[in-house]
Short mmCIF file of C-alpha atoms in Angstrom, two decimals:
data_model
loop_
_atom_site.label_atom_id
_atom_site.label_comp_id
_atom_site.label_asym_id
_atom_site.label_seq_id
_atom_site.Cartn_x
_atom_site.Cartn_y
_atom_site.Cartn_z
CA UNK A 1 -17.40 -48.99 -17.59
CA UNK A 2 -15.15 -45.34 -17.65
CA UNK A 3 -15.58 -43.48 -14.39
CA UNK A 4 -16.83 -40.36 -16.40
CA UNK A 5 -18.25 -40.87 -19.85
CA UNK A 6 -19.49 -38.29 -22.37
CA UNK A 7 -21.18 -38.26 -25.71
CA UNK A 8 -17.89 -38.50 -28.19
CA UNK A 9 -19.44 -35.51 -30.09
CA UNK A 10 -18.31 -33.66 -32.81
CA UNK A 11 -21.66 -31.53 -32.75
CA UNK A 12 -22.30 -29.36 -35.39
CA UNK A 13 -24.52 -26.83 -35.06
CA UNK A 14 -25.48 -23.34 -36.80
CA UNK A 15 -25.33 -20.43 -34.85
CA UNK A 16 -27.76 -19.45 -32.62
CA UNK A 17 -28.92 -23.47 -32.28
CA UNK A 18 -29.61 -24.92 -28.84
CA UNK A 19 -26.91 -27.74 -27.70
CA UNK A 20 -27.03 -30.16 -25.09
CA UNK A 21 -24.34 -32.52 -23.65
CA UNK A 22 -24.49 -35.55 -21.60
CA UNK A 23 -22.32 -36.93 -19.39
CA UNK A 24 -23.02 -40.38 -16.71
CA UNK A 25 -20.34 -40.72 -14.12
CA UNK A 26 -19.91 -44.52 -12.31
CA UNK A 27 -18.81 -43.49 -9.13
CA UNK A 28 -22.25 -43.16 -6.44
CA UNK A 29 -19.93 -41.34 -4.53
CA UNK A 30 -19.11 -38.55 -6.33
CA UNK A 31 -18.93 -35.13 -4.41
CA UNK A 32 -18.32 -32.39 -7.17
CA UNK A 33 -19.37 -31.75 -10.65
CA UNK A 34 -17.84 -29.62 -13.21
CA UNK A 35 -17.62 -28.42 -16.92
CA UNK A 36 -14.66 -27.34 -18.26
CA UNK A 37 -13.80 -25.72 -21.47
CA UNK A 38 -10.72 -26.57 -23.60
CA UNK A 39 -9.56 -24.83 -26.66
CA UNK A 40 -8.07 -26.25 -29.00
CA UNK A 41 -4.14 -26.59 -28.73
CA UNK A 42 -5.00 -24.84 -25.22
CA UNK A 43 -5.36 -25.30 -21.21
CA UNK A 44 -8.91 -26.34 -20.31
CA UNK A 45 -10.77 -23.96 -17.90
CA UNK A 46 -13.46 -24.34 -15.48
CA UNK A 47 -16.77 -23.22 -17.18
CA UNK A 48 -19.18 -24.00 -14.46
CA UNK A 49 -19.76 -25.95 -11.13
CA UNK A 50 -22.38 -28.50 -11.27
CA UNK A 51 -24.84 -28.12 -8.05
CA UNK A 52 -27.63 -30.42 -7.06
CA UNK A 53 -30.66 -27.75 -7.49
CA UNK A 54 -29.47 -26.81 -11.08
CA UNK A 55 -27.72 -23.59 -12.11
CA UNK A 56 -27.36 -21.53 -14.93
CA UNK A 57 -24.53 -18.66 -16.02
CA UNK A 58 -26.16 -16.38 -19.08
CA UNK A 59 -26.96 -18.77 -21.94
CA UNK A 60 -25.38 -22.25 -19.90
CA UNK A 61 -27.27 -24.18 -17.65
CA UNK A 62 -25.65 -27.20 -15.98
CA UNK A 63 -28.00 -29.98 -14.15
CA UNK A 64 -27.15 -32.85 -11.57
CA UNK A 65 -29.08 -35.70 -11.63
CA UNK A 66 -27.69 -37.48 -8.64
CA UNK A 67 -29.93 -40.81 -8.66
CA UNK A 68 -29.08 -41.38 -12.38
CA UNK A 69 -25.83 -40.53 -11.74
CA UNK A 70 -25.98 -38.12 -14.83
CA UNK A 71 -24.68 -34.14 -15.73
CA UNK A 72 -26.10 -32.23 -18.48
CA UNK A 73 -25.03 -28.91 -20.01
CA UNK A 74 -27.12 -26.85 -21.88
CA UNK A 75 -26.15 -23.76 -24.01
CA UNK A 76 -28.66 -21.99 -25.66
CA UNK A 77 -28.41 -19.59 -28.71
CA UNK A 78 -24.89 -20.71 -29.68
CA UNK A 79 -22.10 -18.64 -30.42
CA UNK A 80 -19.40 -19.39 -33.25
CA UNK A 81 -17.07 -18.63 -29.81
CA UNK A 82 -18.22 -21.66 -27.91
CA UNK A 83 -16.67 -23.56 -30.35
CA UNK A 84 -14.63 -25.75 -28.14
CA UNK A 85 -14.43 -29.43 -26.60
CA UNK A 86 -16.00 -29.52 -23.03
CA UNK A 87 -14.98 -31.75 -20.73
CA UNK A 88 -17.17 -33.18 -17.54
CA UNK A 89 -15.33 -33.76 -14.70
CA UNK A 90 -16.47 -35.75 -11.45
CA UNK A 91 -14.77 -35.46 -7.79
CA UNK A 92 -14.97 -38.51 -5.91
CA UNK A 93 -12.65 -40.07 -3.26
CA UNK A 94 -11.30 -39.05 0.09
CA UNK A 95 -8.25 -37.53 -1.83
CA UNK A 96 -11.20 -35.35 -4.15
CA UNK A 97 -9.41 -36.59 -7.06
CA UNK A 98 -10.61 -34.85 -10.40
CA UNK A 99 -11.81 -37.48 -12.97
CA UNK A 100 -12.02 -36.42 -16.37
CA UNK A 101 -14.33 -37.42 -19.20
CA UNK A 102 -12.79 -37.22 -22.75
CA UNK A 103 -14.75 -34.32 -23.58
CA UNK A 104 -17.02 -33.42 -26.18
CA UNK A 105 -16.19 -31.35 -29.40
CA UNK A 106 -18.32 -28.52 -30.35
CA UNK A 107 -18.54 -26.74 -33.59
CA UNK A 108 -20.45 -23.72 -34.27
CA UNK A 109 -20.96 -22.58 -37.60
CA UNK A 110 -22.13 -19.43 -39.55
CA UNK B 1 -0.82 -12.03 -11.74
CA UNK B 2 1.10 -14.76 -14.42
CA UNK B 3 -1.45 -17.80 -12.28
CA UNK B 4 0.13 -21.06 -13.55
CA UNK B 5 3.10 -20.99 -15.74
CA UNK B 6 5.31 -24.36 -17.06
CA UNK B 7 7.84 -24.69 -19.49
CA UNK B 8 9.29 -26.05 -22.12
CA UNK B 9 6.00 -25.51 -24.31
CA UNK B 10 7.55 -27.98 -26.80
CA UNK B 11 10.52 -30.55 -26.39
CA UNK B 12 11.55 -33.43 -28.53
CA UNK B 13 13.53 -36.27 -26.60
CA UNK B 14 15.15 -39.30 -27.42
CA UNK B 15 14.49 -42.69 -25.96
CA UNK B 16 16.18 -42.62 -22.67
CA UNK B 17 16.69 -39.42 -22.20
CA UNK B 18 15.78 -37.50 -19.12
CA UNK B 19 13.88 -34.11 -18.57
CA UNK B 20 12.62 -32.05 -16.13
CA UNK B 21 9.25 -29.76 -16.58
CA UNK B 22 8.94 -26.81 -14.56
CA UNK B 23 5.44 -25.47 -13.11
CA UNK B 24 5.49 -22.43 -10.99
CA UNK B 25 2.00 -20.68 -9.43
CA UNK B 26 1.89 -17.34 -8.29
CA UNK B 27 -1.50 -17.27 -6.36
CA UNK B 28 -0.20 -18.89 -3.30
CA UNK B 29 -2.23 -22.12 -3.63
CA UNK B 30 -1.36 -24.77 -1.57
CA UNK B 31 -2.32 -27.80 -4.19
CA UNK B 32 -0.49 -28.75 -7.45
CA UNK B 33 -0.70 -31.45 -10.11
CA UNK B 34 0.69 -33.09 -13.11
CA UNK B 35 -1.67 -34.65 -15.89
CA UNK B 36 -0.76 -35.54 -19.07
CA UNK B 37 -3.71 -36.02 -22.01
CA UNK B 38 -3.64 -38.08 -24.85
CA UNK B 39 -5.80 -37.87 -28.22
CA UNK B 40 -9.04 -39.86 -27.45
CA UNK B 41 -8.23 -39.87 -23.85
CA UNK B 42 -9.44 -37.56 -20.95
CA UNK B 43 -6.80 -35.98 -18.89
CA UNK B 44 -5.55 -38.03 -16.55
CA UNK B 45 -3.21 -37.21 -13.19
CA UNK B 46 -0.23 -38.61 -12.55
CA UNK B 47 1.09 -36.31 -9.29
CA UNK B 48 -0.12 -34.41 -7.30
CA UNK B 49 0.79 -32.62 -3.93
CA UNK B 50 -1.59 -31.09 -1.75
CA UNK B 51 0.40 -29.34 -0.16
CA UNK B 52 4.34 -28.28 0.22
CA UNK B 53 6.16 -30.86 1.36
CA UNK B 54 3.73 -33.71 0.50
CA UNK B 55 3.90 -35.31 -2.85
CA UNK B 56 1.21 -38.58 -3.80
CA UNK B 57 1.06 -41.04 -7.13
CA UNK B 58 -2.06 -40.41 -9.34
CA UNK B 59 -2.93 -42.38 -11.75
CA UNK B 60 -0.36 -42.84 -14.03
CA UNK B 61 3.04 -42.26 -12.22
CA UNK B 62 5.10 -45.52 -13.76
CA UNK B 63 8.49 -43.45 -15.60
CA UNK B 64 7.68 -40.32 -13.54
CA UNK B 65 9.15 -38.28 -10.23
CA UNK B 66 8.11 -35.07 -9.23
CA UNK B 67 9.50 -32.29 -6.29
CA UNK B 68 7.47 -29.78 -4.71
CA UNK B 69 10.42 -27.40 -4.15
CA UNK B 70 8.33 -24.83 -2.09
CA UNK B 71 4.64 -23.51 -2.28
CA UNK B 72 5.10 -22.31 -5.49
CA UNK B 73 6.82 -24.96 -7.59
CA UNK B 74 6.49 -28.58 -8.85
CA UNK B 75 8.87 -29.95 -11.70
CA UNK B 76 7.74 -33.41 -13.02
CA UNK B 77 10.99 -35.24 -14.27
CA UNK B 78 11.37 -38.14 -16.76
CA UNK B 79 14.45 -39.91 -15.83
CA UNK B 80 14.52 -42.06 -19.23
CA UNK B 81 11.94 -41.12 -21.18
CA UNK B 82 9.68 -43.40 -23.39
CA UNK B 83 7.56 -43.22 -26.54
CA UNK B 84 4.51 -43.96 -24.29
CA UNK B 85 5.55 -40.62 -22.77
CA UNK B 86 4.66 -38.78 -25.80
CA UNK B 87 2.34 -36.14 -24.81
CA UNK B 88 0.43 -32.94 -23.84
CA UNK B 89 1.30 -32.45 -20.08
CA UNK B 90 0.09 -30.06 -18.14
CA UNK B 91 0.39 -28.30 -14.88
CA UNK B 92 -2.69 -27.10 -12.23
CA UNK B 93 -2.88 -25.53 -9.07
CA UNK B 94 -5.75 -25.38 -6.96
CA UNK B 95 -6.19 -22.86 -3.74
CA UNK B 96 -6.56 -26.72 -1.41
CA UNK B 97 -7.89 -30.37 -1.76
CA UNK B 98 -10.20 -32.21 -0.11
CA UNK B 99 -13.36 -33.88 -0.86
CA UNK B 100 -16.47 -32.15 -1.45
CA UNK B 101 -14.74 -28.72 -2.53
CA UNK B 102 -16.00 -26.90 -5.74
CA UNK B 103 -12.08 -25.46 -5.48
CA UNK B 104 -11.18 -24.64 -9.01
CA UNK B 105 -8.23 -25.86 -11.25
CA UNK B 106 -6.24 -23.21 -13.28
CA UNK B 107 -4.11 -24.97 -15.80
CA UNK B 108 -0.76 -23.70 -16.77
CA UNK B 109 -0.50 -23.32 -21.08
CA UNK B 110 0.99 -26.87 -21.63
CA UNK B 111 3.87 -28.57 -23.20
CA UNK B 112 3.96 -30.53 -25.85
CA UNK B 113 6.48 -33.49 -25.49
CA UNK B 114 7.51 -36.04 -28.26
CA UNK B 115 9.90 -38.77 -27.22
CA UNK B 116 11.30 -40.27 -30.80
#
């Protein structure tokens, strides 16, 4: 089983649709949760911090389901610039290492 | 405020040829790391140093050294490089490590390596 897995994706979605990505991590031990956002041909960058009780930045909301050992992501009323892959990323260890999922492709469309 | 820069952004090598990349951070962070990512794979580390004068193997370090020269650079070298080397590598920095620490990456731009 990968330490961080994601749904492979594309998703396609109109503007202004409601998205939601998955991600299950192996590790129990996991300390730190993460999405990250990569453009294409570019350097990904940290979209949000994962935290136990749920949070939410404007239209993304990111939940921890510890016992399931499962992140979500949700962004609502899409933009055609959230087009992007997103990547889940776990912290585990007692070096904190950053795992990486493979990330999930999103397309927005007109 | 530059954050993380590296370069080449694109080099073509030959089979056994050697290479150094350069990563230099101007935010005075204390951690740095090399990853590389492939199509269809997540990024994955291969160095990292958590702090100057401390370099560790990640998790793919076979055909690679690196050098943290001072706080604010790390070069990753390829002393004969290999088509399995081919490439997207990039640089991070990160104010510390540690478990347990929402600490942020910032990524430097990238460079694209082919070895032919």
């Amino acid at each position: 089983r990968k330490e961080v897995e994601q749904d492979p994706g594309p998703f396609n979605v109109p503007e202004g649709a409601t998205v939601a990505f998955n991600c299950t991590y192996s590790n129990s031990a996991s300390q730190s949760f993460f999405w990250y956002r990569q453009d294409c041909r570019k350097e990904p960058k940290l979209l949000m911090s994962v935290y136990s009780s749920g949070n939410e930045d404007g239209r993304f909301t990111a939940q921890l389901n510890r016992a399931s050992q499962y992140i979500s992501l949700l962004i609502r009323d899409s933009k055609l610039s959230d087009s992007a892959t997103y990547l889940c990323v776990v912290r585990q260890g007692s070096q904190g290492n950053l795992i990486f999922g493979k990330g999930t492709k999103l397309s927005v469309k007109p | 405020n530059a954050g993380v820069t590296q370069t080449p952004k694109f080099q073509v090598l030959k089979t056994g040829q050697s290479m150094t990349l350069q990563c230099a951070q101007d935010m005075n962070h204390n951690s740095m790391y090399w990853y590389r990512q492939d199509p269809g794979m997540g990024l994955r580390l291969i160095y990292y140093s958590a702090s100057e004068g401390t370099t560790d193997k990640g998790e793919v370090p076979n055909g690679y050294n690196v050098s943290r020269l001072n706080k604010r650079e790390f070069s990753l070298r390829l002393e004969s490089a290999a088509p399995s080397q081919t490439s997207v590598y990039f640089c991070a920095s990160s104010l510390f490590r540690g478990p347990a620490t929402n600490e942020k990456l910032f990524f430097g731009s990238g460079t694209q390596l082919s070895v032919l």
